[in-house]
Tab-separated table of C-alpha atoms in Angstrom:
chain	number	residue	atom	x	y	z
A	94	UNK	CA	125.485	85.891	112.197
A	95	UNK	CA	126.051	89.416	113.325
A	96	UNK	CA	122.837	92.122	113.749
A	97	UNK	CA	124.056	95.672	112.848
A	98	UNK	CA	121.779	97.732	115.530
A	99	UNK	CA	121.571	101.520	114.946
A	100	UNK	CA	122.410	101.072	111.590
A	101	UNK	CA	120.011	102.235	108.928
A	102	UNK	CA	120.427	101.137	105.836
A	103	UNK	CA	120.919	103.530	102.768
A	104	UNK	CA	120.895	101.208	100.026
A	105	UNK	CA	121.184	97.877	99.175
A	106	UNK	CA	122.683	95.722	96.491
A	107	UNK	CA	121.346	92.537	95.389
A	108	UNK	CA	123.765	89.829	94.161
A	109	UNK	CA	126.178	86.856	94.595
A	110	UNK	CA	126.894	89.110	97.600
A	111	UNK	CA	124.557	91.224	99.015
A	112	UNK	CA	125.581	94.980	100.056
A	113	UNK	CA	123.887	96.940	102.434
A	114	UNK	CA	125.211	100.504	102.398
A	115	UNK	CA	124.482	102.623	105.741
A	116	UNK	CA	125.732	105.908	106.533
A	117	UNK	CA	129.933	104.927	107.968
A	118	UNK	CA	130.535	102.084	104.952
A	119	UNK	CA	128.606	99.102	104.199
A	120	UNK	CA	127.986	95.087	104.877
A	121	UNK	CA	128.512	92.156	102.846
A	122	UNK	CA	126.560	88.985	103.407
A	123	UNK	CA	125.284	86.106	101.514
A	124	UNK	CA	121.447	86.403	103.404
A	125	UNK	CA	119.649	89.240	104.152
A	126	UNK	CA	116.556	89.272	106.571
A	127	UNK	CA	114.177	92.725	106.156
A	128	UNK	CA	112.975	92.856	109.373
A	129	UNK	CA	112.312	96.634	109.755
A	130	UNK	CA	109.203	99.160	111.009
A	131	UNK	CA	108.021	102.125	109.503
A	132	UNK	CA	108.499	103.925	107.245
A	133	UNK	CA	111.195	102.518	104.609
A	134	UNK	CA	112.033	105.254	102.032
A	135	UNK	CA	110.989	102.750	99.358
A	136	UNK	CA	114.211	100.932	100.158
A	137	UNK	CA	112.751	97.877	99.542
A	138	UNK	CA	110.457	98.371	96.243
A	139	UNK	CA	108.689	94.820	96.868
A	140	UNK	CA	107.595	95.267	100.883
A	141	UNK	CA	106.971	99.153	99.812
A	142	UNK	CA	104.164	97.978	97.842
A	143	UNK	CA	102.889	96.070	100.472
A	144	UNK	CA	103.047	98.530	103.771
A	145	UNK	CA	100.589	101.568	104.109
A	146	UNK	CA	102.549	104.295	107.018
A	147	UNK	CA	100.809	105.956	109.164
A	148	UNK	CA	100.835	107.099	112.661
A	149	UNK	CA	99.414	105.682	116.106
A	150	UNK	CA	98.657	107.786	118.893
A	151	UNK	CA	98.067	106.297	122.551
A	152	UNK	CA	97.072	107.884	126.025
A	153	UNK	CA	97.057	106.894	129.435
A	154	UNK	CA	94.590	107.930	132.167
A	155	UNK	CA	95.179	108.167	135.903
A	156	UNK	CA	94.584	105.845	138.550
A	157	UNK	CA	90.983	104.440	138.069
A	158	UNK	CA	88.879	103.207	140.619
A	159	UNK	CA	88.144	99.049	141.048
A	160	UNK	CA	85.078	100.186	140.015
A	161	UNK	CA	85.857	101.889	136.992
A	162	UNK	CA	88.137	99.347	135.601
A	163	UNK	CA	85.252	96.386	136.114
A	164	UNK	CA	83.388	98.650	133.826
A	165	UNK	CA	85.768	99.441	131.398
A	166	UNK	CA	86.824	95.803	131.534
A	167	UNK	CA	85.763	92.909	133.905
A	168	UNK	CA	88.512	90.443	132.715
A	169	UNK	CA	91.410	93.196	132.298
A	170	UNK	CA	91.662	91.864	128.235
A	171	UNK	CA	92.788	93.520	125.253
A	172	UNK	CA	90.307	94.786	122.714
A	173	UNK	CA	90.112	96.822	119.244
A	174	UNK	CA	87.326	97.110	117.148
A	175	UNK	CA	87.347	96.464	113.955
A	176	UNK	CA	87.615	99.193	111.689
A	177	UNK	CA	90.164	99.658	109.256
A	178	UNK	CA	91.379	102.765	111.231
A	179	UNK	CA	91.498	100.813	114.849
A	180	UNK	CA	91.099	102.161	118.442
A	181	UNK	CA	92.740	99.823	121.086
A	182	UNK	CA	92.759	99.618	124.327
A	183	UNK	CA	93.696	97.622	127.645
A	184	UNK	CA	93.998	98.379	131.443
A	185	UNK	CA	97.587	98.308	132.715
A	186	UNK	CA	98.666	96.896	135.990
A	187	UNK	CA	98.090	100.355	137.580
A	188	UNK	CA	94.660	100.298	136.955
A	189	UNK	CA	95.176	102.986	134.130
A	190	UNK	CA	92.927	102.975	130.665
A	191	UNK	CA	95.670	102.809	127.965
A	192	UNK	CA	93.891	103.476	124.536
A	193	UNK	CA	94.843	104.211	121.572
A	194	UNK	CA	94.712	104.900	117.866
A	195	UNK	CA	95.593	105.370	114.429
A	196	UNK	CA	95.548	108.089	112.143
A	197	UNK	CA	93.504	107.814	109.107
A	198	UNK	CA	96.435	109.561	106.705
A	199	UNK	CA	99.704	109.115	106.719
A	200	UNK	CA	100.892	112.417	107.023
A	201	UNK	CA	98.197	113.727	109.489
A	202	UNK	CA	99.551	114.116	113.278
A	203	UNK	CA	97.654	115.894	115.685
A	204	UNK	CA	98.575	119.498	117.703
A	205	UNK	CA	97.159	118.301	120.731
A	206	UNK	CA	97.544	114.012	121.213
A	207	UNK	CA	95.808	114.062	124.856
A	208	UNK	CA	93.236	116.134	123.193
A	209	UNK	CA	93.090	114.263	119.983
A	210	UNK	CA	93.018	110.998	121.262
A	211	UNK	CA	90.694	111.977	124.591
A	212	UNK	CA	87.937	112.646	122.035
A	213	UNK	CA	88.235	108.919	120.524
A	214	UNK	CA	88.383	107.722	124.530
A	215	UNK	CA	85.532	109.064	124.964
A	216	UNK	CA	83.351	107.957	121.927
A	217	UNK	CA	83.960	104.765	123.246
A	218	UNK	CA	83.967	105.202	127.107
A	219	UNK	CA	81.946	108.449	127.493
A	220	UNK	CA	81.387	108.004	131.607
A	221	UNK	CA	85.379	108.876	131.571
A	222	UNK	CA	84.775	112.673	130.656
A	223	UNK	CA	85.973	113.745	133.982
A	224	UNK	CA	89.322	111.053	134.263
A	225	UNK	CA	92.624	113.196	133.858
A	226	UNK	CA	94.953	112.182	131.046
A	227	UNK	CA	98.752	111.838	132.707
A	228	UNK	CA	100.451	110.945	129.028
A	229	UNK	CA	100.040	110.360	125.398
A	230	UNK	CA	102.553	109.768	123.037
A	231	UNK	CA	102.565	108.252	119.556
A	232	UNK	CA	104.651	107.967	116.329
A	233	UNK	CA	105.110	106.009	113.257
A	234	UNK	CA	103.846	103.193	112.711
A	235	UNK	CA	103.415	100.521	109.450
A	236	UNK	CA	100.536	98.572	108.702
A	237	UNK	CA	100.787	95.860	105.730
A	238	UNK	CA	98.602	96.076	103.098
A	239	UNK	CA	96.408	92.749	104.096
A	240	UNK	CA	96.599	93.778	107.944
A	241	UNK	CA	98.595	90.044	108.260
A	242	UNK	CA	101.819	89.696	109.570
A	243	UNK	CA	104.585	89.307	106.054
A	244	UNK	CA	106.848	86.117	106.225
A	245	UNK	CA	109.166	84.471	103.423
A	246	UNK	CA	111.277	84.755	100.584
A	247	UNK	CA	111.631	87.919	98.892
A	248	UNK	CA	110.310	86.745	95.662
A	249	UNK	CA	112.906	88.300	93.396
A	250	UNK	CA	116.241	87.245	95.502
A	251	UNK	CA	116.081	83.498	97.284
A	252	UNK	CA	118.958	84.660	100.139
A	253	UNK	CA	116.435	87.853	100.975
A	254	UNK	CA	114.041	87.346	103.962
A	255	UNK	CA	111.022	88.946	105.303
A	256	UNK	CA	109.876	88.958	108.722
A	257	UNK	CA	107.264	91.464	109.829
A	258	UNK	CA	105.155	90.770	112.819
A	259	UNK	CA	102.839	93.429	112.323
A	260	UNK	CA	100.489	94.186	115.023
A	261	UNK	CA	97.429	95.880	113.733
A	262	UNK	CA	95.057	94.146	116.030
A	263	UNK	CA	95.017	94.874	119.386
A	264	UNK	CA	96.752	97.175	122.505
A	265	UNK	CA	99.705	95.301	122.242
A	266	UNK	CA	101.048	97.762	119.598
A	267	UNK	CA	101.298	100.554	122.122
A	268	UNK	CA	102.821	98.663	124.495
């Protein structure tokens, strides 16, 4: 077995053979596994269908107080909610509030992430409206269709794979 890193795929073939075309050439192989992120291009008509894109935006706070964090979170967990547009968060091992969330549209991305994703922190946690924000970041991100992770047989070609561990539950995906 050989993994082609760095390689995105331009098109592919199906067949006896199966021929993945990237930008320098292009592979041959008898089994393909699809185990990609966001974003496809509609390589893949058949996971297309079954992936909504959209972006995920986290932030990170400073330093909180012991006090602050057995506030925000007595057992240092994990949590979303669960709305179909999710806000996430967790408390890192420097006592910072990581939280994060999605964008409702796909092709929406805020001006101002600390900003933008401040205003959701603080819907949830309002008594942090004076905590600085040192970071936030965010990017694309792929959500299946049924919010469950996709596993199998490409239904159309027997030697094509799927494997998506999709995390749409949960802080995890910023991390």
């Amino acid at each position: 077995m050989e993994i082609y890193e760095y390689s995105p795929a331009v098109e592919v073939e199906y067949g006896d053979q199966i021929r993945v075309r990237i930008a320098k050439g292009s592979i041959s192989a008898k089994k393909l596994l699809w185990s990609c992120g966001a974003f496809l291009n509609r390589l893949e008509p058949f996971l297309h269908k079954k992936t909504i894109n959209t972006y995920a935006f986290q932030l990170v706070t400073e330093p909180l107080s012991e006090e602050m964090i057995h506030r925000i979170s007595p057992i240092r967990g994990a949590f979303s909610d669960i709305r179909p547009v999710i806000d996430y968060y967790c408390v890192t091992n420097e006592n910072r509030l990581l939280f994060g969330s999605a964008t409702a549209y796909s092709e929406y991305v805020p001006t101002d992430l600390k900003q933008w994703n401040r205003k959701l922190m603080l819907k949830v946690f309002p008594y942090l409206k004076d905590v600085h924000i040192d970071l936030a970041w965010g990017g694309p991100m792929e959500c299946s269709a049924t919010l469950f992770p996709q596993m199998g047989n490409h239904p159309e070609h027997k030697m094509c794979f799927m494997f998506r561990v999709i995390q749409v539950f949960g802080s995890r995906q910023a991390m």
